[in-house]
Short mmCIF file of C-alpha atoms in Angstrom, two decimals:
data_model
loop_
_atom_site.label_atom_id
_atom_site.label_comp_id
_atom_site.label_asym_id
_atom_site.label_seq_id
_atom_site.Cartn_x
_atom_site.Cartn_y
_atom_site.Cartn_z
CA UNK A 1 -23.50 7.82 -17.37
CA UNK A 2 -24.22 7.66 -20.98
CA UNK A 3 -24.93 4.61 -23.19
CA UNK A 4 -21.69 4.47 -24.57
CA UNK A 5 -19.13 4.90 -22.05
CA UNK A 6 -21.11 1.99 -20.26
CA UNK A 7 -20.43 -0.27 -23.38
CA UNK A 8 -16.54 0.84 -23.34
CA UNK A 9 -16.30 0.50 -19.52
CA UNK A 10 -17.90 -3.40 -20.18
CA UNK A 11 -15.35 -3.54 -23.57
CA UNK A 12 -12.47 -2.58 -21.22
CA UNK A 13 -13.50 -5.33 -18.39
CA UNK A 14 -13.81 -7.66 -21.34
CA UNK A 15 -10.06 -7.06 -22.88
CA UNK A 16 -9.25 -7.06 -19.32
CA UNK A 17 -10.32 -10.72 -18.13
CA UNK A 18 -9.12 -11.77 -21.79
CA UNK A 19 -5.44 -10.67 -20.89
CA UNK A 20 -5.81 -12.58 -17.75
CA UNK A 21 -6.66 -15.67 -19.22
CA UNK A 22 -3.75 -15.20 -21.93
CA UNK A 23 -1.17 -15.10 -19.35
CA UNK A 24 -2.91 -17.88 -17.16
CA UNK A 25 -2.90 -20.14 -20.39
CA UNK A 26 0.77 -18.94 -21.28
CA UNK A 27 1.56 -19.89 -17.52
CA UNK A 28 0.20 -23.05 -18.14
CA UNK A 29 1.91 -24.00 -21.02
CA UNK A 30 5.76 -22.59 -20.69
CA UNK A 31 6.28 -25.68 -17.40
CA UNK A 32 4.02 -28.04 -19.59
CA UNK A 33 5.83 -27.97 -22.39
CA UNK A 34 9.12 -27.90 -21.22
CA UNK A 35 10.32 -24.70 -22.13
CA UNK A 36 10.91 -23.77 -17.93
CA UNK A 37 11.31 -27.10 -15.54
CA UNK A 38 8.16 -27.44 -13.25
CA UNK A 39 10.98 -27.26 -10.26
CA UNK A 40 11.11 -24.11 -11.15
CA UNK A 41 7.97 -22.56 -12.45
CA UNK A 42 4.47 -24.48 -11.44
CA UNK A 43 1.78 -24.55 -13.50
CA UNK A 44 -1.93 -22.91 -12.75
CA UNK A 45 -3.14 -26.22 -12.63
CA UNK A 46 -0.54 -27.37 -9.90
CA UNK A 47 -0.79 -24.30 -7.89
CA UNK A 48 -4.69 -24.28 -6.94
CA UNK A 49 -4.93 -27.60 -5.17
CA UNK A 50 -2.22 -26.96 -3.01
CA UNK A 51 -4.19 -23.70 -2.28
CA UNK A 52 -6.97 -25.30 -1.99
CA UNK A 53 -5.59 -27.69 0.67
CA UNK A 54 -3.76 -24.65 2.31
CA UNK A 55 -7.49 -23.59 3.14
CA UNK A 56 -9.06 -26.66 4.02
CA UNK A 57 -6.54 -27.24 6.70
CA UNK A 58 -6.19 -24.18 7.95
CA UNK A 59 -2.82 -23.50 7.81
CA UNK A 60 -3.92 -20.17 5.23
CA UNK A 61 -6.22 -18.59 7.64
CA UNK A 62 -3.29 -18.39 10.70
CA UNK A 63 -1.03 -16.90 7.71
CA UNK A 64 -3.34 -14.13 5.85
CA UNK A 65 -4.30 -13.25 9.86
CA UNK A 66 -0.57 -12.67 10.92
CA UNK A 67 0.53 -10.58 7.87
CA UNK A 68 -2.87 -8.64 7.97
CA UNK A 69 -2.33 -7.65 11.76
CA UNK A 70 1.44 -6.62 10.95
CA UNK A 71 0.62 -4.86 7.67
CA UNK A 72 -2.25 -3.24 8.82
CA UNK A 73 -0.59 -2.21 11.92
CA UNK A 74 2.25 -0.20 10.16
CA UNK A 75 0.35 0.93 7.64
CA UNK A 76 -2.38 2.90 9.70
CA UNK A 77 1.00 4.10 12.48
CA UNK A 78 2.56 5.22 8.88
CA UNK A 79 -1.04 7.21 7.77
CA UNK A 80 -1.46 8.41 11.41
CA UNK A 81 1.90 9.86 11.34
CA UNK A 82 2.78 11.10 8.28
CA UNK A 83 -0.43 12.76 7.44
CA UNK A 84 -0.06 14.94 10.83
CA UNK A 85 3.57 15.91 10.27
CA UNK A 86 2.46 16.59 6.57
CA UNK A 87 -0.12 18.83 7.44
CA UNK A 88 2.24 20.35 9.75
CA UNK A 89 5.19 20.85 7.74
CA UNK A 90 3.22 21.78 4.60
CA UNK A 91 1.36 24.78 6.45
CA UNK A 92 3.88 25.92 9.34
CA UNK A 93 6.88 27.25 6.85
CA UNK A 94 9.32 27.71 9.36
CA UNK A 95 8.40 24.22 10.85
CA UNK A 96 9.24 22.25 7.85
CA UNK A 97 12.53 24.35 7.58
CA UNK A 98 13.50 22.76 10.82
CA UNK A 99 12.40 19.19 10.64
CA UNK A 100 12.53 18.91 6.59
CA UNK A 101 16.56 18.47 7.02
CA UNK A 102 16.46 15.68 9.42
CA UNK A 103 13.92 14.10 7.93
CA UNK A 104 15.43 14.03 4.41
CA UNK A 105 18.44 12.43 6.16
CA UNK A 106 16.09 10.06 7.23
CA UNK A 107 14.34 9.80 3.66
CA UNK A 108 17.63 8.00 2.57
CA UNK A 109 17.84 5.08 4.42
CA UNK A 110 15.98 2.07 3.27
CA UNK A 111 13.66 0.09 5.51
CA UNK A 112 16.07 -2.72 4.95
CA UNK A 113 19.41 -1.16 5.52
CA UNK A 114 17.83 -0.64 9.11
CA UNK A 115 16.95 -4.21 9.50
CA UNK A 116 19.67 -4.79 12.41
CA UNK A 117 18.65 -1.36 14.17
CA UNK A 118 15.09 -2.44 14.17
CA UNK A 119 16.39 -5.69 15.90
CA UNK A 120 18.32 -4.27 18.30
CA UNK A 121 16.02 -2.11 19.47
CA UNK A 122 12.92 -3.86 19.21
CA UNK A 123 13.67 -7.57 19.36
CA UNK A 124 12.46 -10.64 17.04
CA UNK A 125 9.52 -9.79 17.80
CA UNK A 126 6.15 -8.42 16.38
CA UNK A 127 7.39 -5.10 17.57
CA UNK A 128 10.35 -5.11 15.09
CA UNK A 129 8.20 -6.06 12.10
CA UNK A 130 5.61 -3.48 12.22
CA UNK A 131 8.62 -0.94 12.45
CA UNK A 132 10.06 -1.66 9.35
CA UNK A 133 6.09 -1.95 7.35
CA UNK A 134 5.74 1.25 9.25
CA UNK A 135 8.80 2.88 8.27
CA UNK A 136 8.69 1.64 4.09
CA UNK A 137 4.81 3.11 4.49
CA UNK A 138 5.56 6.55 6.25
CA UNK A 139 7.25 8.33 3.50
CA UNK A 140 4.68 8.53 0.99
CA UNK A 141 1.99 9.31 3.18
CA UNK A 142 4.39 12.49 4.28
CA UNK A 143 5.63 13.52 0.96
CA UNK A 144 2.10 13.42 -0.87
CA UNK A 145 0.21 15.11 2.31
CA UNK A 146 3.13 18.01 2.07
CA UNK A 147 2.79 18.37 -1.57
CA UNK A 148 -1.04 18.34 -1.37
CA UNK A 149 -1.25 21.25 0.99
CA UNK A 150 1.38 23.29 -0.90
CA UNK A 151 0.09 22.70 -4.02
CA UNK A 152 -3.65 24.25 -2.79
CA UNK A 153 -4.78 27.13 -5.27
CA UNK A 154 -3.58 30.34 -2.80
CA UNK A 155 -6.82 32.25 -4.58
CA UNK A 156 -8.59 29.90 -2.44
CA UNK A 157 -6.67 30.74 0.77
CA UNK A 158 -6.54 34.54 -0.64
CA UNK A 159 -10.16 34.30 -1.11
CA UNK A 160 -11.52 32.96 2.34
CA UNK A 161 -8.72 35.15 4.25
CA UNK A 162 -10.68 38.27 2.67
CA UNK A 163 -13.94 37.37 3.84
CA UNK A 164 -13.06 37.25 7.18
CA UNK A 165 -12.27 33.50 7.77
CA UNK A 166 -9.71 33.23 10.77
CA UNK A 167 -6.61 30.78 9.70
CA UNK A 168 -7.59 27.90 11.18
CA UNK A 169 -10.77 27.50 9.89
CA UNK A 170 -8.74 28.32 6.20
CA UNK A 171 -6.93 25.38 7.01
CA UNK A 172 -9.84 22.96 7.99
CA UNK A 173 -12.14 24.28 5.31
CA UNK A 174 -10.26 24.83 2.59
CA UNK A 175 -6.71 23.29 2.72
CA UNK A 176 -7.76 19.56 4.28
CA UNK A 177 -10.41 19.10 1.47
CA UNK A 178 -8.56 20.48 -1.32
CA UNK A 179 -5.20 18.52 -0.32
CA UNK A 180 -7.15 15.52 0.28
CA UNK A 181 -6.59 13.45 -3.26
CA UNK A 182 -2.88 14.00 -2.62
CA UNK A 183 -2.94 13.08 0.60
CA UNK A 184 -4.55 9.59 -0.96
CA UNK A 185 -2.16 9.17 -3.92
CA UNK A 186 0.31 8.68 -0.84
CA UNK A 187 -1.92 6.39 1.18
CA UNK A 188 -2.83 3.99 -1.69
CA UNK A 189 1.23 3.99 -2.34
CA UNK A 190 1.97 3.61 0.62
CA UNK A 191 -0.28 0.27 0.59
CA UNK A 192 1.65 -1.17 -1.80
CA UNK A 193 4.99 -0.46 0.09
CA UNK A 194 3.27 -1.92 3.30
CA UNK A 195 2.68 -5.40 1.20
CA UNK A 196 6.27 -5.14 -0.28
CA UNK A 197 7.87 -4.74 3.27
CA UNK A 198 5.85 -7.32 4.66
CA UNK A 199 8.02 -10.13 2.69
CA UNK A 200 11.19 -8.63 4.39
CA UNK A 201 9.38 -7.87 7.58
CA UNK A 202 8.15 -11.46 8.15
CA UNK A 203 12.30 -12.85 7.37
CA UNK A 204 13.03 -11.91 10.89
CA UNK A 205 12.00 -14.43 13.46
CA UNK A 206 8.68 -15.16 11.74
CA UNK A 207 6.48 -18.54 12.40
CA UNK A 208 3.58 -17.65 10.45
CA UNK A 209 2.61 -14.54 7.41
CA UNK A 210 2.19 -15.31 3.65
CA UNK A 211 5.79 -13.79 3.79
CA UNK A 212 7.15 -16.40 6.00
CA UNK A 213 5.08 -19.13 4.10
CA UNK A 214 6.63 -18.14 0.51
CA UNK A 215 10.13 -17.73 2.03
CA UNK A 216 9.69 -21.12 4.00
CA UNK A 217 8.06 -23.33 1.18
CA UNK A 218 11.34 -21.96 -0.88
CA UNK A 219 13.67 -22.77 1.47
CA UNK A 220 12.21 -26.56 1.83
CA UNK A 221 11.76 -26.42 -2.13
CA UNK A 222 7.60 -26.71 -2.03
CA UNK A 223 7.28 -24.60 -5.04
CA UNK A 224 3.72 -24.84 -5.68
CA UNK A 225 3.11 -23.52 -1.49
CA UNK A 226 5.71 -20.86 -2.66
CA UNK A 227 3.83 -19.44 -5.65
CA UNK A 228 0.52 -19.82 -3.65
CA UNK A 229 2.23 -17.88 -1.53
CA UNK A 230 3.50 -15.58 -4.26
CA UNK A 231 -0.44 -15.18 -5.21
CA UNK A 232 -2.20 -14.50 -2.18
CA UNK A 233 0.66 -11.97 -1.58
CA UNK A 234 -0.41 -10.13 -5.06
CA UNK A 235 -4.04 -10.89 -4.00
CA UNK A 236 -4.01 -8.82 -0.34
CA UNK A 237 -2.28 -6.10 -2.26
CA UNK A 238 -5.11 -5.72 -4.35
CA UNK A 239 -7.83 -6.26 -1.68
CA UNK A 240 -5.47 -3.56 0.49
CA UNK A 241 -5.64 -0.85 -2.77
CA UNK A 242 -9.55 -1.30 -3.56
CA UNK A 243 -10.54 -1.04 0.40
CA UNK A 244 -8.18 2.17 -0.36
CA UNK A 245 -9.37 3.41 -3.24
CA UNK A 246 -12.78 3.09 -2.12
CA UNK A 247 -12.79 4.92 0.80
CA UNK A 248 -11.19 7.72 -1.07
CA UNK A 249 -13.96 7.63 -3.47
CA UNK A 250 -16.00 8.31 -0.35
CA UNK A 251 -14.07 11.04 0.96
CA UNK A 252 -13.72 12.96 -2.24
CA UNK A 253 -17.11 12.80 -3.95
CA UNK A 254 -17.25 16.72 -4.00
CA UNK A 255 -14.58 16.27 -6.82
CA UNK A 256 -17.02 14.61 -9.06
CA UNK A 257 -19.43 17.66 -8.79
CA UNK A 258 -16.57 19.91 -9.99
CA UNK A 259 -15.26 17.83 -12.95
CA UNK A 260 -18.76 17.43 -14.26
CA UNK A 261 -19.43 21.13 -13.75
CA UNK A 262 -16.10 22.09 -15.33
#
């Protein structure tokens, strides 16, 4: 890495953290001074004790652990499954011609529209809320996996067919890797769908989840406990993307080699 992209990756981190502390300060200021009522909007300065004493008594930790196991849970059911029926559909042609109509029957139906169905079959349950993370989760992974392996250079199939290389190992050596970053671009989005559906997931029969908390603290008009809950919400998405990202930093390195060679 040369000298100067080092001093505009720091320059970058610095106008970052600088925007952060504008809107922090702005946040600040627009309940202080009036302009919003602070039973509306809390300040910074309001918000961090009562997250502070959210941690000290515990009452955070049972929270972040419930909507971790439920988000988590749906999300790596959603990954399992749609990356297998992606693969699938993407390289058996006359497979996706078959399933791809149901399943874009399917593709139309929100995650919340199926809310009662999700009851009724599952109960109140933990069972019910995984569902629906799982179901808001599932689509990306499948869409981006399909497009991923259809979208692999066919000189490369072409190329490895002609040397003798029998179809599945085509597949494992050539289509997986090359399809992988597409495959990701679904995974990471389908992180942030988990966290979105989590909120909704947690409204049914929920006792604890940051979901439940925010809800709950709104209901019972605890503002501050509902923007800490607002926060930490924000805050596991972004723990939930890096993990992500990082791991497909991992599992693509090869593309690195390329770019700098190309």
């Amino acid at each position: 890495m040369s000298a100067t992209t080092t001093v505009i990756r720091h320059g970058d981190r610095t106008l970052g953290l600088i925007g952060i502390a504008a809107f922090l300060l702005l946040w600040e200021l627009v309940p202080r001074l009036g302009i919003v009522s602070q039973a509306y909007l809390s300040p910074p300065s309001q918000i961090l004790p009562t997250l502070w004493e959210l941690i000290t008594s515990g009452t955070l930790l049972k929270h972040v652990v419930a909507s971790l196991q439920r988000s988590l849970w749906g999300l790596f059911a959603a990954i399992g499954f749609g990356v297998v029926l992606g693969l699938l559909m993407g390289w058996f042609s006359r497979f996706e011609a078959v399933v791809d109509p149901i399943l874009q029957l399917f593709r139309q139906t929100s995650a919340f529209a199926l809310f009662p169905v999700f009851v009724l079959f599952f109960g109140i349950g933990e069972l019910s809320k995984v569902a629906i993370i799982f179901w808001a989760s599932f689509w990306p992974v499948l869409l981006s996996t399909i497009g991923g392996v259809k979208q692999v250079d066919r000189l490369l199939i072409d190329s490895a067919r002609s040397m003798g290389a029998s179809r599945p190992f085509v597949f494992r050596k050539v289509v997986l890797p090359a399809a992988l970053p597409s495959i990701f671009t679904g995974v990471r989005l389908a992180g942030t769908y988990c966290i979105t559906a989590l909120v909704a997931a947690e409204m049914i029969g929920a006792h604890a989840g940051l979901g439940f908390l925010t809800l709950n603290s709104q209901e019972v008009f605890q503002i501050p406990t509902m923007y800490a809950g607002i926060l930490l919400l924000a805050l596991l998405g972004l723990l939930l993307n890096y993990v992500l990202a990082a791991v497909e930093h991992r599992l693509t390195r090869w593309r690195k080699g390329l770019t700098l060679n190309g």
